[in-house]
PDB file of C-alpha atoms and ligand atoms in Angstrom:
ATOM      1  CA  MET A   1      -2.082  12.056  17.126  1.00  0.00           C
ATOM      2  CA  PRO A   2      -3.077   8.976  18.940  1.00  0.00           C
ATOM      3  CA  THR A   3      -1.730   5.594  17.590  1.00  0.00           C
ATOM      4  CA  PRO A   4      -4.130   4.454  14.694  1.00  0.00           C
ATOM      5  CA  ALA A   5      -5.601   1.268  14.328  1.00  0.00           C
ATOM      6  CA  PRO A   6      -3.929  -1.087  11.764  1.00  0.00           C
ATOM      7  CA  ILE A   7      -5.283  -1.257   8.482  1.00  0.00           C
ATOM      8  CA  ASN A   8      -7.925  -3.776   7.282  1.00  0.00           C
ATOM      9  CA  ARG A   9      -7.374  -4.898   3.778  1.00  0.00           C
ATOM     10  CA  ILE A  10     -10.164  -6.443   1.838  1.00  0.00           C
ATOM     11  CA  VAL A  11      -9.644  -8.255  -1.717  1.00  0.00           C
ATOM     12  CA  VAL A  12     -12.545  -8.065  -4.056  1.00  0.00           C
ATOM     13  CA  ALA A  13     -12.980  -9.461  -7.505  1.00  0.00           C
ATOM     14  CA  ASP A  14     -12.892  -6.382  -9.731  1.00  0.00           C
ATOM     15  CA  PRO A  15     -13.373  -2.479 -10.029  1.00  0.00           C
ATOM     16  CA  ALA A  16     -17.160  -3.378 -10.014  1.00  0.00           C
ATOM     17  CA  ALA A  17     -17.154  -5.167  -6.871  1.00  0.00           C
ATOM     18  CA  LEU A  18     -15.062  -2.662  -5.501  1.00  0.00           C
ATOM     19  CA  ALA A  19     -17.371   0.104  -6.173  1.00  0.00           C
ATOM     20  CA  ILE A  20     -20.105  -1.791  -4.631  1.00  0.00           C
ATOM     21  CA  ALA A  21     -18.269  -2.706  -1.430  1.00  0.00           C
ATOM     22  CA  ALA A  22     -17.339   1.010  -0.993  1.00  0.00           C
ATOM     23  CA  ALA A  23     -20.947   2.206  -1.608  1.00  0.00           C
ATOM     24  CA  ALA A  24     -21.925  -0.497   1.275  1.00  0.00           C
ATOM     25  CA  ARG A  25     -19.414   0.930   3.576  1.00  0.00           C
ATOM     26  CA  LEU A  26     -20.524   4.551   2.922  1.00  0.00           C
ATOM     27  CA  MET A  27     -24.200   3.787   3.461  1.00  0.00           C
ATOM     28  CA  ALA A  28     -23.290   1.958   6.710  1.00  0.00           C
ATOM     29  CA  ARG A  29     -21.556   5.089   7.767  1.00  0.00           C
ATOM     30  CA  ILE A  30     -24.530   7.313   6.688  1.00  0.00           C
ATOM     31  CA  GLU A  31     -27.055   4.860   8.658  1.00  0.00           C
ATOM     32  CA  ALA A  32     -24.890   5.039  11.536  1.00  0.00           C
ATOM     33  CA  ASN A  33     -25.182   8.669  12.198  1.00  0.00           C
ATOM     34  CA  PRO A  34     -28.743  10.122  12.572  1.00  0.00           C
ATOM     35  CA  ASP A  35     -27.285  13.769  12.740  1.00  0.00           C
ATOM     36  CA  ARG A  36     -25.291  15.839  10.279  1.00  0.00           C
ATOM     37  CA  ILE A  37     -23.014  13.771   8.142  1.00  0.00           C
ATOM     38  CA  ALA A  38     -19.562  14.522   6.571  1.00  0.00           C
ATOM     39  CA  ILE A  39     -18.316  12.804   3.708  1.00  0.00           C
ATOM     40  CA  CYS A  40     -14.744  13.623   2.387  1.00  0.00           C
ATOM     41  CA  LEU A  41     -14.330  12.540  -1.297  1.00  0.00           C
ATOM     42  CA  THR A  42     -11.069  11.704  -3.305  1.00  0.00           C
ATOM     43  CA  GLY A  43     -10.199  12.717  -6.784  1.00  0.00           C
ATOM     44  CA  GLY A  44      -8.300  10.373  -9.609  1.00  0.00           C
ATOM     45  CA  SER A  45     -10.107   7.748 -11.550  1.00  0.00           C
ATOM     46  CA  SER A  46     -10.556   4.896  -8.731  1.00  0.00           C
ATOM     47  CA  PRO A  47     -13.654   6.453  -7.322  1.00  0.00           C
ATOM     48  CA  LYS A  48     -15.461   7.133 -10.531  1.00  0.00           C
ATOM     49  CA  GLN A  49     -17.501   4.105 -10.435  1.00  0.00           C
ATOM     50  CA  LEU A  50     -18.575   4.628  -6.832  1.00  0.00           C
ATOM     51  CA  TYR A  51     -19.655   8.019  -7.746  1.00  0.00           C
ATOM     52  CA  HIS A  52     -21.816   6.739 -10.608  1.00  0.00           C
ATOM     53  CA  LEU A  53     -23.255   4.276  -8.154  1.00  0.00           C
ATOM     54  CA  LEU A  54     -24.143   6.710  -5.455  1.00  0.00           C
ATOM     55  CA  GLY A  55     -25.937   8.644  -8.099  1.00  0.00           C
ATOM     56  CA  THR A  56     -28.374   5.951  -9.415  1.00  0.00           C
ATOM     57  CA  GLY A  57     -31.248   3.921  -8.304  1.00  0.00           C
ATOM     58  CA  LEU A  58     -31.328   2.410  -4.679  1.00  0.00           C
ATOM     59  CA  TYR A  59     -28.326   4.605  -3.448  1.00  0.00           C
ATOM     60  CA  ALA A  60     -29.550   7.864  -4.750  1.00  0.00           C
ATOM     61  CA  LYS A  61     -33.120   7.171  -3.145  1.00  0.00           C
ATOM     62  CA  LYS A  62     -31.545   5.954   0.164  1.00  0.00           C
ATOM     63  CA  ILE A  63     -28.983   8.929   0.900  1.00  0.00           C
ATOM     64  CA  PRO A  64     -30.366  11.418   3.190  1.00  0.00           C
ATOM     65  CA  TRP A  65     -29.249  14.331   0.769  1.00  0.00           C
ATOM     66  CA  ASP A  66     -30.517  17.198   3.218  1.00  0.00           C
ATOM     67  CA  ARG A  67     -28.051  15.774   6.062  1.00  0.00           C
ATOM     68  CA  VAL A  68     -25.107  14.717   3.982  1.00  0.00           C
ATOM     69  CA  HIS A  69     -22.136  17.291   3.367  1.00  0.00           C
ATOM     70  CA  TRP A  70     -19.496  16.595   0.757  1.00  0.00           C
ATOM     71  CA  PHE A  71     -15.973  17.678   1.034  1.00  0.00           C
ATOM     72  CA  ILE A  72     -12.949  16.665  -1.011  1.00  0.00           C
ATOM     73  CA  GLY A  73      -9.420  15.666   0.318  1.00  0.00           C
ATOM     74  CA  ASP A  74      -7.354  17.359  -2.194  1.00  0.00           C
ATOM     75  CA  GLU A  75      -7.675  19.297  -5.482  1.00  0.00           C
ATOM     76  CA  ARG A  76      -5.770  20.434  -8.546  1.00  0.00           C
ATOM     77  CA  PHE A  77      -5.268  23.965  -8.428  1.00  0.00           C
ATOM     78  CA  VAL A  78      -7.130  24.345 -11.757  1.00  0.00           C
ATOM     79  CA  PRO A  79     -10.468  26.102 -12.200  1.00  0.00           C
ATOM     80  CA  PRO A  80     -13.850  24.008 -11.915  1.00  0.00           C
ATOM     81  CA  SER A  81     -14.186  24.189 -15.546  1.00  0.00           C
ATOM     82  CA  ASP A  82     -10.945  22.256 -15.992  1.00  0.00           C
ATOM     83  CA  PRO A  83     -11.459  18.550 -16.583  1.00  0.00           C
ATOM     84  CA  LEU A  84      -8.603  17.902 -14.111  1.00  0.00           C
ATOM     85  CA  ASN A  85     -10.470  19.457 -11.218  1.00  0.00           C
ATOM     86  CA  ASN A  86     -11.397  16.665  -8.767  1.00  0.00           C
ATOM     87  CA  MET A  87     -14.724  18.199  -7.048  1.00  0.00           C
ATOM     88  CA  ALA A  88     -16.116  18.948 -10.759  1.00  0.00           C
ATOM     89  CA  MET A  89     -15.547  15.471 -11.471  1.00  0.00           C
ATOM     90  CA  ALA A  90     -17.682  14.277  -8.589  1.00  0.00           C
ATOM     91  CA  ARG A  91     -20.076  17.142  -9.125  1.00  0.00           C
ATOM     92  CA  ARG A  92     -20.585  16.246 -12.665  1.00  0.00           C
ATOM     93  CA  ILE A  93     -21.265  12.517 -11.916  1.00  0.00           C
ATOM     94  CA  PHE A  94     -23.453  12.783  -9.073  1.00  0.00           C
ATOM     95  CA  LEU A  95     -23.442  15.735  -6.562  1.00  0.00           C
ATOM     96  CA  ASP A  96     -25.078  18.413  -8.855  1.00  0.00           C
ATOM     97  CA  HIS A  97     -28.160  16.218  -9.499  1.00  0.00           C
ATOM     98  CA  LEU A  98     -28.780  15.199  -6.004  1.00  0.00           C
ATOM     99  CA  ALA A  99     -26.966  17.270  -3.209  1.00  0.00           C
ATOM    100  CA  PRO A 100     -28.036  20.893  -1.981  1.00  0.00           C
ATOM    101  CA  LYS A 101     -25.665  23.310  -3.368  1.00  0.00           C
ATOM    102  CA  ASP A 102     -24.371  24.459  -0.136  1.00  0.00           C
ATOM    103  CA  HIS A 103     -23.596  21.016   1.142  1.00  0.00           C
ATOM    104  CA  ILE A 104     -20.947  20.694  -1.683  1.00  0.00           C
ATOM    105  CA  HIS A 105     -17.879  22.035  -0.085  1.00  0.00           C
ATOM    106  CA  ALA A 106     -15.107  22.465  -2.978  1.00  0.00           C
ATOM    107  CA  ILE A 107     -11.606  23.499  -2.277  1.00  0.00           C
ATOM    108  CA  PRO A 108     -11.867  27.340  -4.018  1.00  0.00           C
ATOM    109  CA  THR A 109      -9.353  27.399  -6.628  1.00  0.00           C
ATOM    110  CA  ASP A 110     -10.075  31.097  -7.722  1.00  0.00           C
ATOM    111  CA  ALA A 111      -7.516  32.081  -5.049  1.00  0.00           C
ATOM    112  CA  ALA A 112      -4.287  33.876  -5.782  1.00  0.00           C
ATOM    113  CA  SER A 113      -2.070  30.899  -4.659  1.00  0.00           C
ATOM    114  CA  PRO A 114      -2.630  27.260  -3.323  1.00  0.00           C
ATOM    115  CA  ASP A 115      -1.798  28.286  -0.165  1.00  0.00           C
ATOM    116  CA  GLU A 116      -4.514  31.133   0.031  1.00  0.00           C
ATOM    117  CA  SER A 117      -6.895  28.543  -1.308  1.00  0.00           C
ATOM    118  CA  ALA A 118      -5.822  26.130   1.438  1.00  0.00           C
ATOM    119  CA  GLN A 119      -6.315  28.736   4.138  1.00  0.00           C
ATOM    120  CA  ARG A 120      -9.904  29.579   2.824  1.00  0.00           C
ATOM    121  CA  TYR A 121     -10.717  25.825   2.747  1.00  0.00           C
ATOM    122  CA  GLU A 122      -9.349  25.153   6.319  1.00  0.00           C
ATOM    123  CA  ARG A 123     -11.442  28.062   7.546  1.00  0.00           C
ATOM    124  CA  GLU A 124     -14.690  26.633   6.005  1.00  0.00           C
ATOM    125  CA  LEU A 125     -13.832  23.196   7.624  1.00  0.00           C
ATOM    126  CA  LYS A 126     -13.341  24.654  11.034  1.00  0.00           C
ATOM    127  CA  ILE A 127     -16.828  26.704  10.562  1.00  0.00           C
ATOM    128  CA  PHE A 128     -18.486  23.363   9.620  1.00  0.00           C
ATOM    129  CA  TYR A 129     -16.651  21.550  12.573  1.00  0.00           C
ATOM    130  CA  ARG A 130     -17.619  24.583  14.923  1.00  0.00           C
ATOM    131  CA  ALA A 131     -14.196  24.485  16.476  1.00  0.00           C
ATOM    132  CA  ASP A 132     -10.641  25.324  15.752  1.00  0.00           C
ATOM    133  CA  ASP A 133      -9.015  22.287  17.355  1.00  0.00           C
ATOM    134  CA  LEU A 134      -9.549  18.610  16.273  1.00  0.00           C
ATOM    135  CA  ASP A 135     -11.070  16.520  19.080  1.00  0.00           C
ATOM    136  CA  PRO A 136     -10.421  12.854  18.951  1.00  0.00           C
ATOM    137  CA  LYS A 137     -13.853  12.187  20.530  1.00  0.00           C
ATOM    138  CA  ARG A 138     -15.381  14.071  17.798  1.00  0.00           C
ATOM    139  CA  PRO A 139     -14.138  13.250  14.295  1.00  0.00           C
ATOM    140  CA  LEU A 140     -14.479  15.770  11.568  1.00  0.00           C
ATOM    141  CA  PHE A 141     -15.614  13.228   8.837  1.00  0.00           C
ATOM    142  CA  ASP A 142     -17.618  10.040   8.958  1.00  0.00           C
ATOM    143  CA  LEU A 143     -15.663   8.803   5.877  1.00  0.00           C
ATOM    144  CA  VAL A 144     -12.696   9.900   4.084  1.00  0.00           C
ATOM    145  CA  LEU A 145     -12.367   8.260   0.673  1.00  0.00           C
ATOM    146  CA  MET A 146      -8.702   7.851  -0.371  1.00  0.00           C
ATOM    147  CA  GLY A 147      -6.740   6.739  -3.426  1.00  0.00           C
ATOM    148  CA  VAL A 148      -3.048   5.500  -3.849  1.00  0.00           C
ATOM    149  CA  GLY A 149      -0.620   6.898  -6.545  1.00  0.00           C
ATOM    150  CA  PRO A 150       2.109   5.177  -8.303  1.00  0.00           C
ATOM    151  CA  ASP A 151       4.700   7.109  -6.039  1.00  0.00           C
ATOM    152  CA  GLY A 152       2.776   5.917  -2.692  1.00  0.00           C
ATOM    153  CA  HIS A 153       1.213   9.258  -2.465  1.00  0.00           C
ATOM    154  CA  THR A 154      -2.328   9.979  -1.276  1.00  0.00           C
ATOM    155  CA  ALA A 155      -4.275  12.834  -1.417  1.00  0.00           C
ATOM    156  CA  SER A 156      -1.586  15.577  -2.571  1.00  0.00           C
ATOM    157  CA  LEU A 157       0.626  13.849   0.079  1.00  0.00           C
ATOM    158  CA  PHE A 158       3.669  13.373  -2.065  1.00  0.00           C
ATOM    159  CA  PRO A 159       6.657  11.274  -0.627  1.00  0.00           C
ATOM    160  CA  GLY A 160       9.266  13.635   0.963  1.00  0.00           C
ATOM    161  CA  TYR A 161       7.337  16.822   0.336  1.00  0.00           C
ATOM    162  CA  PRO A 162       6.765  19.323   3.505  1.00  0.00           C
ATOM    163  CA  ALA A 163       2.920  18.830   3.306  1.00  0.00           C
ATOM    164  CA  LEU A 164       3.593  15.251   4.521  1.00  0.00           C
ATOM    165  CA  ALA A 165       5.095  16.837   7.909  1.00  0.00           C
ATOM    166  CA  GLU A 166       2.452  19.346   8.362  1.00  0.00           C
ATOM    167  CA  MET A 167       0.835  18.552  11.808  1.00  0.00           C
ATOM    168  CA  THR A 168      -0.737  21.980  12.706  1.00  0.00           C
ATOM    169  CA  ARG A 169      -2.671  23.081   9.602  1.00  0.00           C
ATOM    170  CA  TRP A 170      -5.652  21.240   8.222  1.00  0.00           C
ATOM    171  CA  VAL A 171      -5.053  22.293   4.848  1.00  0.00           C
ATOM    172  CA  THR A 172      -1.915  23.249   2.854  1.00  0.00           C
ATOM    173  CA  GLY A 173      -0.905  24.231  -0.553  1.00  0.00           C
ATOM    174  CA  VAL A 174       1.428  22.171  -2.679  1.00  0.00           C
ATOM    175  CA  PRO A 175       3.249  24.340  -5.299  1.00  0.00           C
ATOM    176  CA  GLN A 176       4.371  21.552  -7.439  1.00  0.00           C
ATOM    177  CA  ALA A 177       3.077  17.915  -7.990  1.00  0.00           C
ATOM    178  CA  HIS A 178       5.593  14.855  -7.825  1.00  0.00           C
ATOM    179  CA  VAL A 179       3.405  12.911 -10.570  1.00  0.00           C
ATOM    180  CA  GLU A 180       1.169  13.683 -13.220  1.00  0.00           C
ATOM    181  CA  PRO A 181      -0.826  15.916 -13.687  1.00  0.00           C
ATOM    182  CA  PHE A 182       1.882  18.465 -12.834  1.00  0.00           C
ATOM    183  CA  VAL A 183      -0.360  21.169 -11.595  1.00  0.00           C
ATOM    184  CA  PRO A 184      -0.207  22.775  -8.084  1.00  0.00           C
ATOM    185  CA  ARG A 185      -2.329  21.252  -5.510  1.00  0.00           C
ATOM    186  CA  VAL A 186      -4.091  21.795  -2.448  1.00  0.00           C
ATOM    187  CA  THR A 187      -4.381  19.259   0.164  1.00  0.00           C
ATOM    188  CA  LEU A 188      -5.915  18.028   3.471  1.00  0.00           C
ATOM    189  CA  THR A 189      -3.041  17.406   5.928  1.00  0.00           C
ATOM    190  CA  LEU A 190      -2.483  13.982   7.791  1.00  0.00           C
ATOM    191  CA  PRO A 191      -4.327  15.166  10.990  1.00  0.00           C
ATOM    192  CA  ALA A 192      -7.152  16.463   9.198  1.00  0.00           C
ATOM    193  CA  LEU A 193      -7.798  13.446   7.028  1.00  0.00           C
ATOM    194  CA  ALA A 194      -7.138  11.211  10.252  1.00  0.00           C
ATOM    195  CA  SER A 195     -10.107  12.977  11.755  1.00  0.00           C
ATOM    196  CA  CYS A 196     -12.746  10.371  10.840  1.00  0.00           C
ATOM    197  CA  ARG A 197     -14.705   7.582  11.909  1.00  0.00           C
ATOM    198  CA  GLU A 198     -13.526   5.599   8.774  1.00  0.00           C
ATOM    199  CA  MET A 199     -10.864   6.132   6.219  1.00  0.00           C
ATOM    200  CA  LEU A 200     -11.334   3.984   3.027  1.00  0.00           C
ATOM    201  CA  PHE A 201      -8.743   3.433   0.501  1.00  0.00           C
ATOM    202  CA  GLU A 202      -9.761   2.181  -3.048  1.00  0.00           C
ATOM    203  CA  VAL A 203      -7.072   0.470  -5.162  1.00  0.00           C
ATOM    204  CA  ALA A 204      -7.664  -1.209  -8.465  1.00  0.00           C
ATOM    205  CA  GLY A 205      -5.940  -2.461 -11.296  1.00  0.00           C
ATOM    206  CA  ARG A 206      -2.642  -4.590 -12.215  1.00  0.00           C
ATOM    207  CA  GLU A 207      -0.725  -1.165 -12.701  1.00  0.00           C
ATOM    208  CA  LYS A 208      -1.235  -0.508  -8.867  1.00  0.00           C
ATOM    209  CA  HIS A 209       0.148  -3.939  -7.967  1.00  0.00           C
ATOM    210  CA  ALA A 210       3.900  -2.626  -7.731  1.00  0.00           C
ATOM    211  CA  ILE A 211       2.972   0.345  -5.415  1.00  0.00           C
ATOM    212  CA  LEU A 212       0.917  -2.195  -3.082  1.00  0.00           C
ATOM    213  CA  ASP A 213       3.722  -4.239  -2.845  1.00  0.00           C
ATOM    214  CA  LYS A 214       6.067  -1.132  -1.821  1.00  0.00           C
ATOM    215  CA  LEU A 215       3.760  -0.178   0.525  1.00  0.00           C
ATOM    216  CA  SER A 216       4.141  -3.714   2.340  1.00  0.00           C
ATOM    217  CA  LYS A 217       7.751  -2.775   2.742  1.00  0.00           C
ATOM    218  CA  ASP A 218       8.018   0.968   3.112  1.00  0.00           C
ATOM    219  CA  GLU A 219       6.308   2.396   6.178  1.00  0.00           C
ATOM    220  CA  SER A 220       7.309   6.024   5.577  1.00  0.00           C
ATOM    221  CA  LEU A 221       5.218   6.313   2.243  1.00  0.00           C
ATOM    222  CA  PRO A 222       2.432   8.714   2.629  1.00  0.00           C
ATOM    223  CA  ALA A 223      -0.385   6.101   1.797  1.00  0.00           C
ATOM    224  CA  ASN A 224       1.264   4.209   4.809  1.00  0.00           C
ATOM    225  CA  ARG A 225       1.144   7.269   7.134  1.00  0.00           C
ATOM    226  CA  ALA A 226      -2.484   8.244   6.259  1.00  0.00           C
ATOM    227  CA  ARG A 227      -4.799   6.546   9.009  1.00  0.00           C
ATOM    228  CA  SER A 228      -7.987   7.341  10.633  1.00  0.00           C
ATOM    229  CA  ILE A 229      -7.911   8.004  14.349  1.00  0.00           C
ATOM    230  CA  ARG A 230     -10.674   5.124  14.429  1.00  0.00           C
ATOM    231  CA  GLU A 231     -10.756   2.678  11.699  1.00  0.00           C
ATOM    232  CA  THR A 232      -8.992   2.402   8.309  1.00  0.00           C
ATOM    233  CA  ALA A 233      -9.815  -0.161   5.634  1.00  0.00           C
ATOM    234  CA  MET A 234      -8.301  -0.755   1.965  1.00  0.00           C
ATOM    235  CA  LEU A 235     -10.595  -2.237  -0.876  1.00  0.00           C
ATOM    236  CA  VAL A 236      -7.972  -3.962  -3.447  1.00  0.00           C
ATOM    237  CA  ASP A 237      -9.159  -5.676  -6.435  1.00  0.00           C
ATOM    238  CA  ARG A 238      -7.551  -8.953  -7.501  1.00  0.00           C
ATOM    239  CA  ALA A 239      -5.443  -7.453 -10.419  1.00  0.00           C
ATOM    240  CA  ALA A 240      -4.099  -4.960  -7.881  1.00  0.00           C
ATOM    241  CA  ALA A 241      -3.525  -7.676  -5.073  1.00  0.00           C
ATOM    242  CA  GLY A 242      -1.469  -9.632  -7.900  1.00  0.00           C
ATOM    243  CA  GLU A 243      -3.857 -12.457  -7.756  1.00  0.00           C
TER     244      GLU A 243
HETATM  245  C1  6PG B 301      -5.384  13.076  -7.149  1.00  0.00           C
HETATM  246  C2  6PG B 301      -5.715  12.418  -6.131  1.00  0.00           C
HETATM  247  C3  6PG B 301      -4.784  11.301  -5.762  1.00  0.00           C
HETATM  248  C4  6PG B 301      -5.521  10.124  -6.468  1.00  0.00           C
HETATM  249  C5  6PG B 301      -4.493   9.160  -6.683  1.00  0.00           C
HETATM  250  C6  6PG B 301      -4.855   7.718  -7.022  1.00  0.00           C
HETATM  251  O1  6PG B 301      -6.039  14.532  -7.299  1.00  0.00           O
HETATM  252  O2  6PG B 301      -4.886  12.811  -8.085  1.00  0.00           O
HETATM  253  O3  6PG B 301      -6.666  12.819  -5.106  1.00  0.00           O
HETATM  254  O4  6PG B 301      -4.186  11.268  -4.504  1.00  0.00           O
HETATM  255  O5  6PG B 301      -6.161   9.586  -5.534  1.00  0.00           O
HETATM  256  O6  6PG B 301      -3.342   9.474  -7.508  1.00  0.00           O
HETATM  257  O7  6PG B 301      -5.329   8.174  -8.374  1.00  0.00           O
HETATM  258  P1  6PG B 301      -6.106   7.177  -9.461  1.00  0.00           P
HETATM  259  O8  6PG B 301      -7.433   6.617  -8.728  1.00  0.00           O
HETATM  260  O9  6PG B 301      -6.263   7.770 -10.678  1.00  0.00           O
HETATM  261  O10 6PG B 301      -5.186   6.032  -9.560  1.00  0.00           O
END
C-alpha cells in the first residue's frame, strides 16, 4: 500500500454540528463525481444523526440516488431483522425510503459462517469494481465513513486480531468481537477501506475522550492504521476532544 497522507482532525461544537459537517463532506464527494458513486457506511451509534440528515429535506433532494451505491464497512453477523444489524439501521433511517434496492449493498448474514459471508461480499465488491485487484489510481469508494470504538477498533478491526493483518482479502470474517456487542463480525480489511478518495471518522461524546487520547500515543491501534490512500479526516466534537 502507498504511504497514506496524515489525518486532518477537525473539532466541531457538538454531535449536531458533526453530522452537518459530515453531510457537507459527503455531498462534496458526490458533487465531485459525475459518474457512478460508491459510499461505504459505518455502523454503531455515531453516524445515526448523519443518516437522519441525509434522508430529509435538502440533502434527500440533492443526492442523485440513481447514481449512488451504498456499502457497509463492517457488519454484525446477525440477521437484518436484528436491531444490532448495521446496514438494517441505515436502511431504516434513510436508505429504504430513497435508494434503489439494487444500490444497497448489504453484507449477507444468511451465510453459514462469517467467513463465507465475507467471501460473498468480496465477490460483490469485485463485480462492482470490475476488477480483482485494487488500483490506487481508481479508488473503490468515493467516501468511507468510520467510527472509533473504546478499544481503538474501527470497522470490526480489533487490536491484535488477525483481521488487522489481512492485506490480500478485501473482506474477512471475525469469529469473535473484542467489545460489545459480542457477536461475530464481518469486516472490510485495511486495504479495501483504504481504497477511497476520502475516509471520514466521526467521533463524538465525552466517553470517547480517553480513546482519542490513547490514539495520539499508540500508532499501532486499528483506528490509527486505517487511512485512505488519498485523504483522511476525523470530525471530533468538543466533548470528545476534551474541550
Ligand atoms: C460496529 C462498528 C464499529 C463502530 C465503533 C464506534 O459495528 O460496531 O462499525 O466500528 O463504528 O465501535 O461505535 P459508536 O459509534 O457506537 O461509538
